[in-house]
Coordinates of C-alpha atoms in Angstrom, one line a residue:
X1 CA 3.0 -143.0 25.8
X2 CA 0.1 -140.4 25.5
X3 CA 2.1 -137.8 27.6
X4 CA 5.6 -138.6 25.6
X5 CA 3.5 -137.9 22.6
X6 CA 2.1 -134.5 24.2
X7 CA 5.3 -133.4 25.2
X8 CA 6.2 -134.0 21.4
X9 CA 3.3 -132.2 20.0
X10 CA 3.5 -129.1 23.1
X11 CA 7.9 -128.9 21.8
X12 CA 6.4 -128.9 17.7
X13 CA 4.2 -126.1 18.7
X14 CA 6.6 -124.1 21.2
X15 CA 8.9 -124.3 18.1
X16 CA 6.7 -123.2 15.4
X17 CA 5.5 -120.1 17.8
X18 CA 9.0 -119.6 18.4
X19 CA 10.2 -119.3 14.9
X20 CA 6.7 -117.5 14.2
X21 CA 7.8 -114.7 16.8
X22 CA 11.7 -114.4 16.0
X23 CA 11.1 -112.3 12.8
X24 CA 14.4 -110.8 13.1
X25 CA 16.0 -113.0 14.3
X26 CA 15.3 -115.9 12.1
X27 CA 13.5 -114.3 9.1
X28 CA 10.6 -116.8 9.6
X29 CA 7.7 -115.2 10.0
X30 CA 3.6 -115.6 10.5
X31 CA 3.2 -112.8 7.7
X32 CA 4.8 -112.8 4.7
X33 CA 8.0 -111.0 3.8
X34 CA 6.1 -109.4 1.0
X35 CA 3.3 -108.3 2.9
X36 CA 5.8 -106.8 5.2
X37 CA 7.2 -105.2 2.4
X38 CA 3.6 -103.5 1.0
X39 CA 3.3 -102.2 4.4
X40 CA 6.7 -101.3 5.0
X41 CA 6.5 -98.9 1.4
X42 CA 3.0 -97.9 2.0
X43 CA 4.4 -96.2 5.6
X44 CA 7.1 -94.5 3.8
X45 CA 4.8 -93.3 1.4
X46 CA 2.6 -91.7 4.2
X47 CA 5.4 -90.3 6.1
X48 CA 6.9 -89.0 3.1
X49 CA 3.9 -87.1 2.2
X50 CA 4.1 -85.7 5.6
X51 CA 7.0 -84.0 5.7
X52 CA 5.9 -83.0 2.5
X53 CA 2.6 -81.1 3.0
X54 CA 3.1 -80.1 6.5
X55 CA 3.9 -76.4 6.9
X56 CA 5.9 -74.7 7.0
X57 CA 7.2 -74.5 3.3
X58 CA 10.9 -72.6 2.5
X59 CA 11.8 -72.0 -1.0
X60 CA 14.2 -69.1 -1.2
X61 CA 14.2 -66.9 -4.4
X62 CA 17.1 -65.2 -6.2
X63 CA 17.4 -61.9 -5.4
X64 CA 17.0 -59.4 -8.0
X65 CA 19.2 -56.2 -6.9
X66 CA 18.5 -52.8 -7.2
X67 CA 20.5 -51.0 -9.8
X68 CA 22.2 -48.8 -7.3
X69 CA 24.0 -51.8 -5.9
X70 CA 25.1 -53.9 -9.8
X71 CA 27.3 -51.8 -10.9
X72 CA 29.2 -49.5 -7.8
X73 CA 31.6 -46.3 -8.4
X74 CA 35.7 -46.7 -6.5
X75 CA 36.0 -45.6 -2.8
X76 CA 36.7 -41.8 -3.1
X77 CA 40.5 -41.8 -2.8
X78 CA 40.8 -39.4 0.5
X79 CA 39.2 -42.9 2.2
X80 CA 41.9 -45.0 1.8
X81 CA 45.0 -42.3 2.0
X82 CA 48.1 -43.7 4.4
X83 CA 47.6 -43.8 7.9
X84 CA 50.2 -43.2 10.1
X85 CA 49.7 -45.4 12.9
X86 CA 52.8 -44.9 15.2
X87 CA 52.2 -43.0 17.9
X88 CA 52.5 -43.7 21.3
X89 CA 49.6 -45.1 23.4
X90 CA 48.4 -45.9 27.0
X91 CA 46.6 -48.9 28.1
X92 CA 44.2 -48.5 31.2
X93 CA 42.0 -51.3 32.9
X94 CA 39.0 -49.9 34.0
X95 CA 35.7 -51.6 35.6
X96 CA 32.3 -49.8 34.5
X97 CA 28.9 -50.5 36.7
X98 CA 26.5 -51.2 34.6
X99 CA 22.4 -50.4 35.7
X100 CA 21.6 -53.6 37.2
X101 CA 25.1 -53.9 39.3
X102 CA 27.3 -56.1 36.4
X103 CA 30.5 -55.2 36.4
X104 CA 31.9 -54.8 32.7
X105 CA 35.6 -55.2 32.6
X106 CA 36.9 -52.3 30.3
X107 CA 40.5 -51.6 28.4
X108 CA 41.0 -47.6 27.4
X109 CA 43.5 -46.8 24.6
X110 CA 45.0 -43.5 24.1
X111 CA 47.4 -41.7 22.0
X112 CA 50.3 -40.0 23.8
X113 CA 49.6 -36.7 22.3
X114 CA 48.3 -33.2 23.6
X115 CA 45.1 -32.4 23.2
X116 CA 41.0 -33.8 22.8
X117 CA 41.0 -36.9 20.4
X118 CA 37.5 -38.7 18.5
X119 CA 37.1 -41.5 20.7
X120 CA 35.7 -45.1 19.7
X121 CA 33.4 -47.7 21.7
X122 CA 33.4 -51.4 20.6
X123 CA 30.3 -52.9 21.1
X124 CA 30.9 -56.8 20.5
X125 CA 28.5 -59.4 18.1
X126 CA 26.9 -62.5 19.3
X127 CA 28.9 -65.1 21.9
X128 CA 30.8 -64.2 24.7
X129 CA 32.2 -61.3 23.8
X130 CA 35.5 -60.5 25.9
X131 CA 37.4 -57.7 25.0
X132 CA 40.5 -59.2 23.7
X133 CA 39.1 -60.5 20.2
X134 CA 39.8 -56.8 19.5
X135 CA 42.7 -55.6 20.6
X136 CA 44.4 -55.5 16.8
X137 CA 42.1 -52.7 16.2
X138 CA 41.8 -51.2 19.1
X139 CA 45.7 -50.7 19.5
X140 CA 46.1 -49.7 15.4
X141 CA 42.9 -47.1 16.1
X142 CA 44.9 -45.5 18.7
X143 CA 48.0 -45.1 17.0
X144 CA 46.6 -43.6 15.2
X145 CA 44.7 -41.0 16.8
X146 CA 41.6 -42.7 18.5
X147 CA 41.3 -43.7 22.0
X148 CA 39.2 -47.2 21.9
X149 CA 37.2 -48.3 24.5
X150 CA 36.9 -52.7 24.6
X151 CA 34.5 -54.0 27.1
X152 CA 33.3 -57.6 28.3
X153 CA 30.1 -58.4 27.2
X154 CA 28.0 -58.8 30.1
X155 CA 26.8 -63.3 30.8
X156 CA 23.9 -61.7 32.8
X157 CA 20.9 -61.1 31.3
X158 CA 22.5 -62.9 28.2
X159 CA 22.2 -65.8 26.8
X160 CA 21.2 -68.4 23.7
X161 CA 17.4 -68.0 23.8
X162 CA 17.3 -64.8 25.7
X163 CA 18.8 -61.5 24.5
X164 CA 18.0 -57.8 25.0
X165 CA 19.0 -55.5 22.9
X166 CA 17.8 -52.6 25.2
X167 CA 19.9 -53.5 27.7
X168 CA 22.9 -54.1 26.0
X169 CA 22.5 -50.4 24.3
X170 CA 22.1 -49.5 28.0
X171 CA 25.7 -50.9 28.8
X172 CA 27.2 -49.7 25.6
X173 CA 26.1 -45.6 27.3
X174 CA 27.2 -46.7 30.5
X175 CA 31.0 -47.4 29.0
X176 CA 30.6 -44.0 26.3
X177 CA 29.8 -41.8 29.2
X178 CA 33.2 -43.1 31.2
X179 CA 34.8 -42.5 27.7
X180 CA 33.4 -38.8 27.4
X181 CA 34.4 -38.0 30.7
X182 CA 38.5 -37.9 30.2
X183 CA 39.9 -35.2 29.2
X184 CA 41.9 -36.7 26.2
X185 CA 38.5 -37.0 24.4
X186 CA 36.4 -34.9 22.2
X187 CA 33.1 -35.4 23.8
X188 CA 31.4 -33.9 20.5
X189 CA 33.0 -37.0 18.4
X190 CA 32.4 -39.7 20.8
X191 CA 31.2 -42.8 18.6
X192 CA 29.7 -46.2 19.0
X193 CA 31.3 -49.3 16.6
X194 CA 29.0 -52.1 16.6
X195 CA 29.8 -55.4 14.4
X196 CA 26.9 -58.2 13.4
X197 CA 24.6 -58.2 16.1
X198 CA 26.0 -55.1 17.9
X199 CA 25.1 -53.4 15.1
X200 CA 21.2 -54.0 16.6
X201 CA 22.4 -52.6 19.7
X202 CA 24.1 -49.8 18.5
X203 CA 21.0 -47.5 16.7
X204 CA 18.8 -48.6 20.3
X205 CA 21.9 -46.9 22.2
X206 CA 22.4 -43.8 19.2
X207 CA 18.4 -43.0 20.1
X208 CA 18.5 -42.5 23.8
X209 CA 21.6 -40.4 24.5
X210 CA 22.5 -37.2 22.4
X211 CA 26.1 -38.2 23.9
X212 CA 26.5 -40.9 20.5
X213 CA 28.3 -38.3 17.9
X214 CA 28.4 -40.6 15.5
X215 CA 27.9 -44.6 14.9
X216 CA 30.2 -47.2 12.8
X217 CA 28.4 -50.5 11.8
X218 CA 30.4 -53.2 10.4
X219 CA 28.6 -56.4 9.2
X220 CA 25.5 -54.9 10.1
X221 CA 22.5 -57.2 8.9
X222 CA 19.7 -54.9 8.9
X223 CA 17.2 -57.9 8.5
X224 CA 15.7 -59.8 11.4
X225 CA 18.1 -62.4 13.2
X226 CA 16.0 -65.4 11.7
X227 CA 16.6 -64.7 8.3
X228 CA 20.5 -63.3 8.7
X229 CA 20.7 -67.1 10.6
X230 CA 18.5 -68.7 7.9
X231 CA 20.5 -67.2 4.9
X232 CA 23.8 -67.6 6.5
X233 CA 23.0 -71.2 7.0
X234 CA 22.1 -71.8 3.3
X235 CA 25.1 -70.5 2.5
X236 CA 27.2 -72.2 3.9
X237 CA 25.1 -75.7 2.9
X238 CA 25.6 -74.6 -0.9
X239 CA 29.1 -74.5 0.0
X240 CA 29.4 -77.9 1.6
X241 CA 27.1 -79.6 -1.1
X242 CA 24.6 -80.5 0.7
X243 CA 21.4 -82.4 -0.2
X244 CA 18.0 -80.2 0.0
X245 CA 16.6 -82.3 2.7
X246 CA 19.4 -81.2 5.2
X247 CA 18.4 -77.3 4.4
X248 CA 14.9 -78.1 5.1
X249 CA 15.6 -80.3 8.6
X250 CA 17.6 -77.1 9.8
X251 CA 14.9 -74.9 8.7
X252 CA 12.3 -76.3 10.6
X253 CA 14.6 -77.0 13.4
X254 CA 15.1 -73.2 13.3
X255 CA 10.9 -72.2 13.3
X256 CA 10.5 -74.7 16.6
X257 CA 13.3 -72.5 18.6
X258 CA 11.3 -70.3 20.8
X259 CA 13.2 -67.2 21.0
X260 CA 11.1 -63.8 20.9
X261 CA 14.9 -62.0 19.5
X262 CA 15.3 -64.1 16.4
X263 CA 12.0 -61.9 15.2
X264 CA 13.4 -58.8 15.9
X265 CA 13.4 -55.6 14.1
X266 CA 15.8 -52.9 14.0
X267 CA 14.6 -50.9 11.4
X268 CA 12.6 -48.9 13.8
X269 CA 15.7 -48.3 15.5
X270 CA 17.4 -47.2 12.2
X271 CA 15.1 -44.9 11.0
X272 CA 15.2 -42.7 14.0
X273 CA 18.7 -42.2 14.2
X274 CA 20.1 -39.1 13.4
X275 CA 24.1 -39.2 13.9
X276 CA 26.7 -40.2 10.8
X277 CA 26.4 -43.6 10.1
X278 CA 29.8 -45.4 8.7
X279 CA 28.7 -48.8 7.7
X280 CA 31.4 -51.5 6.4
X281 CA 30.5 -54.8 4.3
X282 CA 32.6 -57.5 3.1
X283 CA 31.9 -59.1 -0.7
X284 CA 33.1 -61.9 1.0
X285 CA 30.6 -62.3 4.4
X286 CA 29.2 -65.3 4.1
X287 CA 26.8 -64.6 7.7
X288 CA 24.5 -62.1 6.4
X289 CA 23.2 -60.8 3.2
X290 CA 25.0 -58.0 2.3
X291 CA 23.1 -56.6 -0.3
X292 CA 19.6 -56.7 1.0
X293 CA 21.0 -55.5 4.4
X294 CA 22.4 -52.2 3.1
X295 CA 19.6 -51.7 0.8
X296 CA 17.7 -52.0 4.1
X297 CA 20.0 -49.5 5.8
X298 CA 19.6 -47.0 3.3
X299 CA 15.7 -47.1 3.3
X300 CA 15.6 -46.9 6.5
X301 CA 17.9 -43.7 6.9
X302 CA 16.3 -42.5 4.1
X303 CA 12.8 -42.3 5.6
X304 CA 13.7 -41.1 8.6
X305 CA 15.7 -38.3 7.1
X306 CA 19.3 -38.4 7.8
X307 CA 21.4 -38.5 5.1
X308 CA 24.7 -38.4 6.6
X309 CA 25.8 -41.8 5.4
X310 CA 28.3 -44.1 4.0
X311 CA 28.5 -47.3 2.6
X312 CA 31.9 -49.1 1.7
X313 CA 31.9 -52.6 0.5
X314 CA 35.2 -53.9 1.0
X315 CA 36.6 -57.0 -1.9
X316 CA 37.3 -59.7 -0.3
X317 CA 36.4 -59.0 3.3
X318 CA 35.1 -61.8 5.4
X319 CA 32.2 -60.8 8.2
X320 CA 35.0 -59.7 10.6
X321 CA 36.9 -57.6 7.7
X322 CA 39.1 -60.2 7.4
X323 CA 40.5 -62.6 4.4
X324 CA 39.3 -65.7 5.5
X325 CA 39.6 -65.3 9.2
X326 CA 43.1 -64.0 9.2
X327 CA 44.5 -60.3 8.9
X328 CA 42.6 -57.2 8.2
X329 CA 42.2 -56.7 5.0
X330 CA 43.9 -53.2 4.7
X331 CA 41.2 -50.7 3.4
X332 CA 39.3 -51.7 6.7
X333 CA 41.2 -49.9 8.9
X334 CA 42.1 -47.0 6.7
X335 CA 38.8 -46.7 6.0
X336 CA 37.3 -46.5 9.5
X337 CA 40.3 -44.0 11.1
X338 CA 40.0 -41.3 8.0
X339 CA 36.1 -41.4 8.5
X340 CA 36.4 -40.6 11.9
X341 CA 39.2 -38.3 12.5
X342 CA 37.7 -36.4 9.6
X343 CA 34.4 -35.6 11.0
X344 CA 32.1 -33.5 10.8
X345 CA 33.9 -33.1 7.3
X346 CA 33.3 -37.0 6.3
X347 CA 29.5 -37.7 7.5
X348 CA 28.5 -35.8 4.1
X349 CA 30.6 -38.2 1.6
X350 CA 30.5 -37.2 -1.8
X351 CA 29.3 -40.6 -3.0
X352 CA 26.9 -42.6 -0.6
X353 CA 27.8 -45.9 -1.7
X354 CA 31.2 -47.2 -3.1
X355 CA 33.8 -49.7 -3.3
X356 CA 33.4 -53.7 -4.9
X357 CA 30.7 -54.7 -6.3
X358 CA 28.9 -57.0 -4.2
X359 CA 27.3 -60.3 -5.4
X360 CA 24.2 -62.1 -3.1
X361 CA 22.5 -64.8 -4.8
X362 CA 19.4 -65.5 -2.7
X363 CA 16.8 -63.4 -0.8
X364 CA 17.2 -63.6 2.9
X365 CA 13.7 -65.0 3.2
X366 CA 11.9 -65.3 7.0
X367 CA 10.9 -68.6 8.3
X368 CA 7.6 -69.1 9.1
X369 CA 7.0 -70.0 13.1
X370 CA 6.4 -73.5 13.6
X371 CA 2.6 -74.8 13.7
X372 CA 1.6 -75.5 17.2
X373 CA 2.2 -79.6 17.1
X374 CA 6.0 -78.5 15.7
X375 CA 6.7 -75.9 18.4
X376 CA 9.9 -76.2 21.3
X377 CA 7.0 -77.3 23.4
X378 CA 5.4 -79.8 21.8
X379 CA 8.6 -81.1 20.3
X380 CA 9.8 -81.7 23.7
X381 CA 7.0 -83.5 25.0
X382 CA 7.0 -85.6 22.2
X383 CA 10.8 -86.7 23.0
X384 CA 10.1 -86.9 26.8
X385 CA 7.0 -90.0 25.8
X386 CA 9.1 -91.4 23.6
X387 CA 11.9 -91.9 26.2
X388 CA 9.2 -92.9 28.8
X389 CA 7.9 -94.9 26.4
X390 CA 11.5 -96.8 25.9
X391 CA 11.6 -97.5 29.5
X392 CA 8.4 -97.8 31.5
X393 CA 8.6 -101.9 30.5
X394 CA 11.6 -102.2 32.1
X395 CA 10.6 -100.3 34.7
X396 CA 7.3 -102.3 35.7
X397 CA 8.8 -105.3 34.9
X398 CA 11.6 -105.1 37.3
X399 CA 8.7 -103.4 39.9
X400 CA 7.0 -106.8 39.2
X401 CA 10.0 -108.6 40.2
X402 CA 10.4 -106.7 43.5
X403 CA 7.4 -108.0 44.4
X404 CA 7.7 -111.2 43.6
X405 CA 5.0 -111.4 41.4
X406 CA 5.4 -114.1 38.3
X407 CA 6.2 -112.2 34.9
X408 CA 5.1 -113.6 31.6
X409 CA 8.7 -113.6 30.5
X410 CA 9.1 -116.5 33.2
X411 CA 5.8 -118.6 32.0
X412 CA 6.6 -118.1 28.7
X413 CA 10.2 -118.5 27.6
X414 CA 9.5 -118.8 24.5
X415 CA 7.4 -115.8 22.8
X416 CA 8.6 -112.9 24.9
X417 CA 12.0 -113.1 24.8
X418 CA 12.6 -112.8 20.9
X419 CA 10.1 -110.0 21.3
X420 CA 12.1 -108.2 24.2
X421 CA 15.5 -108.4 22.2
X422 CA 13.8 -106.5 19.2
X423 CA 12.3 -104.1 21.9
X424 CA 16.0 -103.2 22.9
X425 CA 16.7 -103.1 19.8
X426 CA 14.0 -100.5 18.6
X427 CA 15.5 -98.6 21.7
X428 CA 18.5 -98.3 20.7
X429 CA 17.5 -97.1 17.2
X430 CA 15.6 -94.3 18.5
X431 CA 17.8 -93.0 21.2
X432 CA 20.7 -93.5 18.5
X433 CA 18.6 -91.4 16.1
X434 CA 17.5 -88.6 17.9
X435 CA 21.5 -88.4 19.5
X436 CA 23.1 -88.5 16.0
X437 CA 19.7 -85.6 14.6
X438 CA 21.2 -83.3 17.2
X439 CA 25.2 -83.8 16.8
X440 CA 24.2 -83.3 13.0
X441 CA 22.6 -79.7 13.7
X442 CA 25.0 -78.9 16.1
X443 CA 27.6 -80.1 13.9
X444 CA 26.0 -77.9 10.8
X445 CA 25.9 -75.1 13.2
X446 CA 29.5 -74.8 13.8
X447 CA 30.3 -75.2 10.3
X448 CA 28.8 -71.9 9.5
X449 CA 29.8 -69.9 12.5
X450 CA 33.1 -71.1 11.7
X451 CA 32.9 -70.8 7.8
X452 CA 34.5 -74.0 8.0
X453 CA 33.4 -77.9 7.3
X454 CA 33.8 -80.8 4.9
X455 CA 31.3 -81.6 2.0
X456 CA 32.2 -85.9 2.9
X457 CA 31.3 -85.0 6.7
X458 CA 27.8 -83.1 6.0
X459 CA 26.9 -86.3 3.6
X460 CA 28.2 -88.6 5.9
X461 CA 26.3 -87.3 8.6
X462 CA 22.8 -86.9 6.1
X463 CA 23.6 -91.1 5.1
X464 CA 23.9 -91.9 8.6
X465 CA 20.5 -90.1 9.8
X466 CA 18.2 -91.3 7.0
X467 CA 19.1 -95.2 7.3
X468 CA 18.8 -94.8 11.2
X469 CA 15.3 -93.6 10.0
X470 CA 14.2 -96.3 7.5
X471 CA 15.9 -98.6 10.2
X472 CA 13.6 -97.7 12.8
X473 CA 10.7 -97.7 10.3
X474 CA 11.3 -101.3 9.7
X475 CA 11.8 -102.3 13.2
X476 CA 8.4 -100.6 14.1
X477 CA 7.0 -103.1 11.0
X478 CA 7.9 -105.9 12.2
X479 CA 7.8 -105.3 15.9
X480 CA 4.0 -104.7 15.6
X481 CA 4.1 -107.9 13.6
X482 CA 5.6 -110.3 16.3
X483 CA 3.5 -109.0 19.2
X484 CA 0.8 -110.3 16.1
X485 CA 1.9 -113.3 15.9
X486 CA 2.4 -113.6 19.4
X487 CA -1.1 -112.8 20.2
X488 CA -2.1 -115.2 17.7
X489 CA -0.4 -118.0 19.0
X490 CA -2.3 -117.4 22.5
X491 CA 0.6 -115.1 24.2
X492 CA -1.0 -113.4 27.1
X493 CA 1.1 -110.2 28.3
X494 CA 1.1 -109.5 31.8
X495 CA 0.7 -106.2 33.1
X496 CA 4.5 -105.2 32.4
X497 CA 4.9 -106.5 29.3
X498 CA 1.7 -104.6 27.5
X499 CA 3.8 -101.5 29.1
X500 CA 6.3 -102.6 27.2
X501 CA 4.8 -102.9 23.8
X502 CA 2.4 -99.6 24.5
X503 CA 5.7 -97.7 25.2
X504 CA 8.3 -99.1 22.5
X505 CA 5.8 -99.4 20.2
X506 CA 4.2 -95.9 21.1
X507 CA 7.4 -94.1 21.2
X508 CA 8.7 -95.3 18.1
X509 CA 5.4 -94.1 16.3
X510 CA 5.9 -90.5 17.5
X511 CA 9.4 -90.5 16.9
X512 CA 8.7 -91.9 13.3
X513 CA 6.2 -89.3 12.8
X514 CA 8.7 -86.2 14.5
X515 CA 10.7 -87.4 11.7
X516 CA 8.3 -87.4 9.1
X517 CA 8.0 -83.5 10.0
X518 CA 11.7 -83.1 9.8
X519 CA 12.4 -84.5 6.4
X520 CA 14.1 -87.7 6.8
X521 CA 11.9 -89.9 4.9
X522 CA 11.1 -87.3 1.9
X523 CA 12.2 -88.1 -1.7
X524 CA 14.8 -87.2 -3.3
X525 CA 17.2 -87.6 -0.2

């Protein structure tokens, strides 16, 4: 009777343990719901605070334009007279050699028509950069009177975190010296055209060969390539409607990329150049800010004294001098071949700066560089123990198994379990998190090199991020909680299953704390 009795009390006990240790899975727990609760808000509280006093700050100001550039006088009307691009043209591939042995795939076009012509060199933006994103201008350039040089970017040397300006400005002289040497060409009005991020490359190349007559820069930002990234970004979040917190996870997403390029500054380059300068902006570009960048071009030129320049803002041009990513708009092209077939005459222009009056709202401010615990590195470690973390109980416990040893999870059926389920569980969360944290960016990302998106799918996306955060908060809560309880009721881990709680348990605390830094527990969301 005495050991029917024990069995009793031993299955009373077994179920009061178990119902002790299934917090989520029965809602009976050791501690209270409400202390749970307390805790629960005080560790929002905390990692709110976090992600509000940890540097670095971003608070972009309105930007308050000079005078020059409110109020701006009509393109003089010799710029935009008719063009009369008709004529006859050859097409040659060519393959130029560049320094290191790259072979840049080349596309000459040439007027039919006798004697030397200004010739043009397209030096490509950021991305891949193959020759045939411009062969509407190339071909209309050479009708009318231009011969064009495309080239393929080189993919050596060339990459997302790695990109030299140098030696792109080296390959750009390679291509203008096979240019200069036909004899269709005017080798005294041999130019380099450089759009976005060419336009960096183009003043390096201008300063080491006298061969550059003259330079075109179209888009040109004129500020580092953090803050044209960092503004262009904002921009296109205002656009979407996006809450503040996504701005600021992107901007400190941004000051943890280690790139030594994003920090670069052309200016130097600018302010020893001394051919014409033709630069072209949009009142539409929604990649760089337009103002500040030509304000920054004209200092520049300014101080190193050339004052052969020109500035036309074109209405309604996109950053590609396009409406909306479709055609041309027409002054673009007008523009560009009277400039050029009218030098030397045109590098003097009556009027520096003309055409619509452009419109930027906010500074282009810089980001500051992430603090040592928020850099690429240190990120990156923190993921990497956070995945270990996730699966070194597994891992031991199946080594255990391999060598026949006994695991707790077979002595006690009862406590580990439940508290293995939640551990899968608090997995999940975290690898669900950190999966749908970088599809959001990369998402994000697209949307504004694309100048495309939907407000419902950037707040969608935001939604879906912060309750995977609070959901993880709340499993690490109540996960610390049952191993509590289960200690308390005389649960003794083996060797695999304290890996288990160090690692879930571990990892989840520096993933919480990673998001902390990022913004996804601040207030308002």
């Amino acid at each position: 009777m005495s050991t029917l009795e024990d069995r009793k009390e031993r299955y009373r006990s077994q179920r009061r343990a178990r119902r002790r240790i299934a917090i989520g899975d029965r809602g009976d727990i050791q501690v209270g719901r409400g202390v749970l609760s307390v805790a629960s808000g005080l560790i929002l509280v905390i990692l709110a605070t976090v992600g509000y006093t940890l540097p670095p700050p971003f608070d972009p100001t309105p930007l308050h334009a000079d005078p020059v550039f409110q109020t701006l006088p009509p393109q003089p009307p010799a710029e935009l007279r008719p063009v009369a691009a008709n004529r006859q043209i050859t097409t040659q591939d060519i393959t130029v050699t560049a320094e290191d042995g790259t072979p840049l795939g080349a596309t000459i076009r040439a007027p039919v028509a006798p004697g030397r012509h200004p010739a043009l060199v397209f030096v490509q933006g950021a991305g891949p950069g193959v020759r045939g994103e411009f062969t509407t201008q190339a071909e209309w350039l050479a009708r009318s009177g231009i011969v064009t040089l495309v080239y393929d970017k080189r993919t050596v040397g060339y990459d997302f975190l790695k990109r030299d300006f140098g030696l792109l400005a080296r390959d750009a002289l390679r291509v203008l010296k096979e240019l200069r040497s036909r004899e269709d060409v005017d080798p005294a009005r041999v130019g380099l055209w450089g759009v976005s991020e060419g336009s960096w490359v183009v003043p390096i190349a201008a300063n080491e060969s006298s061969a550059v007559g003259f330079t075109v820069l179209v888009s040109s930002p004129n500020v580092s390539p953090m803050r044209q990234v960092t503004w262009a970004l904002g921009e296109q979040l205002q656009r979407l409607y996006a809450p503040s917190g996504v701005r600021e996870l992107l901007i400190r997403a941004i000051g943890a990329v280690d790139a030594d390029f994003l920090r670069y500054d052309g200016l130097p380059a600018l302010r020893e150049m001394r051919q014409p300068v033709l630069a072209l902006y949009g009142t539409r570009d929604p990649s760089i800010p337009f103002v500040e960048s030509s304000k920054a071009l004209t200092d520049a030129l300014t101080e190193g004294g050339n004052d052969d320049y020109t500035i036309r803002y074109l209405d309604r041009a996109d950053h590609g001098m396009r409406f909306h990513g479709g055609p041309l708009v027409p002054d673009y092209l007008r523009t560009l071949s009277n400039w050029v077939t009218g030098l030397p005459d045109t590098a003097k222009p009556s009027v520096h700066i003309a055409g619509a009056t452009p419109v930027q709202r906010l500074e282009a401010s810089d980001v500051p560089a992430a603090p040592w615990y928020a850099g690429g590195t240190m990120i990156g470690l923190t993921l990497c123990l956070a995945v270990v973390g996730y699966v070194v109980g597994p891992v031991a416990e199946m080594a255990a198994r391999l060598r026949g040893r006994a695991t707790a999870a077979q002595a006690d059926v009862l406590i580990w379990p439940p508290i293995r389920r939640r551990f899968r569980r608090m997995a999940w969360t975290g690898v669900g998190l950190l999966v749908s944290v970088v599809a959001f960016i990369t998402l994000l990302v697209l949307f504004s090199v694309n100048q495309a998106g939907a407000w419902p799918a950037v707040l969608a996306g935001w939604l879906v991020i912060r309750i995977l955060a609070l959901l993880m908060l709340l499993q690490e809560v109540t996960g610390v909680a049952a191993v509590v309880s289960g200690l308390r009721e005389g649960w003794q881990p083996s060797r695999p299953q304290s890996f288990a709680v160090a690692g879930v348990l571990g990892g989840t605390g520096l993933l919480l704390v990673a998001a902390a830094y990022y913004g996804l527990f601040s207030f308002p969301w």
